[in-house]
Amino acid sequence: YSNDRISASAIYQWAPRQIEFHDDSRLAHANLNNLIQMSIIDELNSKGYSYEPEASQPEFQIAYVAALKTALDDQAIEQKYGIRPGLVDGKSDQSKYEKGTIIIDLIEPVGGRLIWRGAGQAMATLEDIPQDVRKSRVQKFIKDLFSALPGELQ
């Protein structure tokens, strides 16, 4: 997807009704939805874009999906989003880890055309770990996901 339509200091906001967070009781303690949203905002802002939730004419909107494998498996991802995930579960302890997927879309506010899509998978720690450790992991994951999105486009 081309992002040549995004200006250097583009204003953005969340797309209405476009956040699909599949909550899981095993991660209720983690506040993941908030961590993901704050990490997305922080990373886009670091690239020079500007989050303005009340803007009347944002240049793009953000939609995302976040789910563990039990809620959204690889086959469903391929069917629904047309992308083929690449992380193999391996032999991890399934009581402690589960494959998680995040798909982030930047879309045009009028018409909803996709401007850019980033997707990634990682093994999510289901155990209760310190929130600062989880926050650091989520931030790194989101930063890596957005590494293909240039900042300060001319």
XYZ file of C-alpha atoms in Angstrom:
154
model
C 0.000 0.000 0.000
C 1.251 3.434 -0.828
C 1.530 6.113 1.797
C 2.497 8.893 -0.594
C -0.808 10.569 0.229
C 0.244 11.319 3.810
C 1.780 14.724 4.378
C 4.675 15.367 6.766
C 2.580 16.740 9.614
C -0.678 14.932 8.925
C -3.436 15.138 11.501
C -4.998 11.797 12.414
C -7.568 10.263 14.749
C -9.150 6.904 15.517
C -11.579 5.620 12.909
C -15.063 5.389 14.393
C -16.131 1.832 15.163
C -12.972 0.425 13.575
C -11.132 -0.884 16.621
C -11.504 -4.636 16.982
C -9.919 -5.642 20.261
C -10.612 -9.258 21.171
C -10.462 -9.242 24.939
C -9.274 -12.379 26.680
C -9.909 -13.080 30.363
C -6.375 -14.485 30.699
C -5.037 -10.992 29.973
C -7.616 -8.978 31.914
C -4.862 -7.762 34.241
C -2.752 -6.369 31.376
C -4.806 -3.374 30.134
C -3.589 -4.272 26.633
C -6.109 -2.261 24.629
C -4.941 0.948 26.292
C -1.263 -0.028 25.938
C -1.721 -0.680 22.224
C -3.591 2.576 21.613
C -1.069 4.684 23.538
C 1.845 2.982 21.749
C 0.262 3.660 18.343
C -0.237 7.344 19.195
C 3.286 7.692 20.609
C 4.895 6.072 17.565
C 2.906 8.076 15.003
C 3.629 11.287 16.900
C 7.351 10.431 16.918
C 7.156 10.286 13.107
C 5.822 13.845 12.980
C 2.108 13.134 12.672
C -0.338 14.834 15.011
C -3.102 13.087 16.978
C -6.139 15.357 17.200
C -9.227 13.368 18.240
C -11.616 16.280 17.612
C -10.182 17.382 14.237
C -12.915 18.056 11.678
C -10.747 17.050 8.704
C -8.047 14.563 9.669
C -5.775 13.391 6.873
C -6.062 9.778 7.973
C -7.738 7.606 10.569
C -6.444 4.558 12.397
C -8.183 1.229 12.632
C -6.715 -1.836 14.277
C -7.356 -5.424 15.203
C -5.687 -7.128 18.154
C -6.392 -10.738 19.056
C -4.933 -13.933 20.377
C -4.958 -17.039 18.188
C -7.975 -18.499 20.009
C -10.072 -15.513 18.853
C -8.518 -14.973 15.405
C -6.435 -17.764 13.915
C -4.167 -17.561 10.862
C -6.804 -18.929 8.490
C -9.346 -16.313 9.616
C -6.717 -13.557 9.230
C -5.958 -14.674 5.689
C -9.649 -14.859 4.758
C -10.676 -11.566 6.365
C -7.608 -9.387 5.701
C -5.905 -11.050 2.749
C -2.575 -11.379 4.521
C -0.673 -14.492 5.433
C 0.746 -14.445 8.959
C 4.235 -15.783 9.396
C 4.802 -16.667 13.043
C 4.942 -20.382 13.827
C 3.757 -21.245 17.334
C 6.582 -23.665 17.972
C 6.674 -25.629 21.167
C 5.981 -22.860 23.662
C 4.131 -23.600 26.881
C 0.525 -22.888 25.862
C -0.472 -22.148 29.447
C 2.027 -19.260 29.508
C 2.097 -18.009 25.888
C -0.236 -17.668 22.943
C 0.313 -16.227 19.498
C -1.155 -12.753 19.174
C -1.776 -10.645 16.081
C -2.039 -6.900 15.587
C -3.141 -5.406 12.272
C -3.050 -1.622 11.941
C -4.659 0.234 9.053
C -4.340 3.887 8.117
C -7.435 4.777 6.139
C -8.820 7.815 4.367
C -11.592 9.436 6.437
C -13.831 9.901 3.394
C -14.447 6.696 1.507
C -12.424 4.519 3.888
C -9.771 3.617 1.327
C -6.762 1.833 2.797
C -3.613 3.990 2.720
C -1.235 1.711 4.636
C -1.402 -1.588 6.512
C 1.020 -3.053 8.992
C 0.613 -6.473 10.566
C 2.650 -8.473 13.012
C 2.537 -11.451 15.293
C 4.300 -12.264 18.531
C 4.002 -14.703 21.374
C 1.936 -12.963 24.060
C 2.807 -13.652 27.685
C -0.380 -14.744 29.436
C 1.156 -14.582 32.904
C 0.907 -11.543 35.110
C 4.179 -9.693 34.487
C 5.095 -6.192 35.688
C 3.115 -3.598 33.726
C 6.259 -1.632 32.802
C 7.735 -4.779 31.219
C 4.546 -5.436 29.245
C 4.376 -1.769 28.206
C 7.969 -1.887 26.956
C 7.254 -5.028 24.924
C 4.103 -3.547 23.365
C 5.921 -0.295 22.531
C 8.760 -2.170 20.813
C 6.302 -4.310 18.863
C 4.358 -1.244 17.645
C 7.597 0.606 16.815
C 8.774 -2.357 14.734
C 5.385 -2.573 13.024
C 5.532 1.106 12.023
C 9.162 0.925 10.890
C 7.947 0.563 7.282
C 5.914 3.793 7.561
C 8.132 6.796 6.781
C 7.858 9.869 8.943
C 7.982 13.427 7.723
C 6.965 12.623 4.157
C 7.480 15.446 1.701
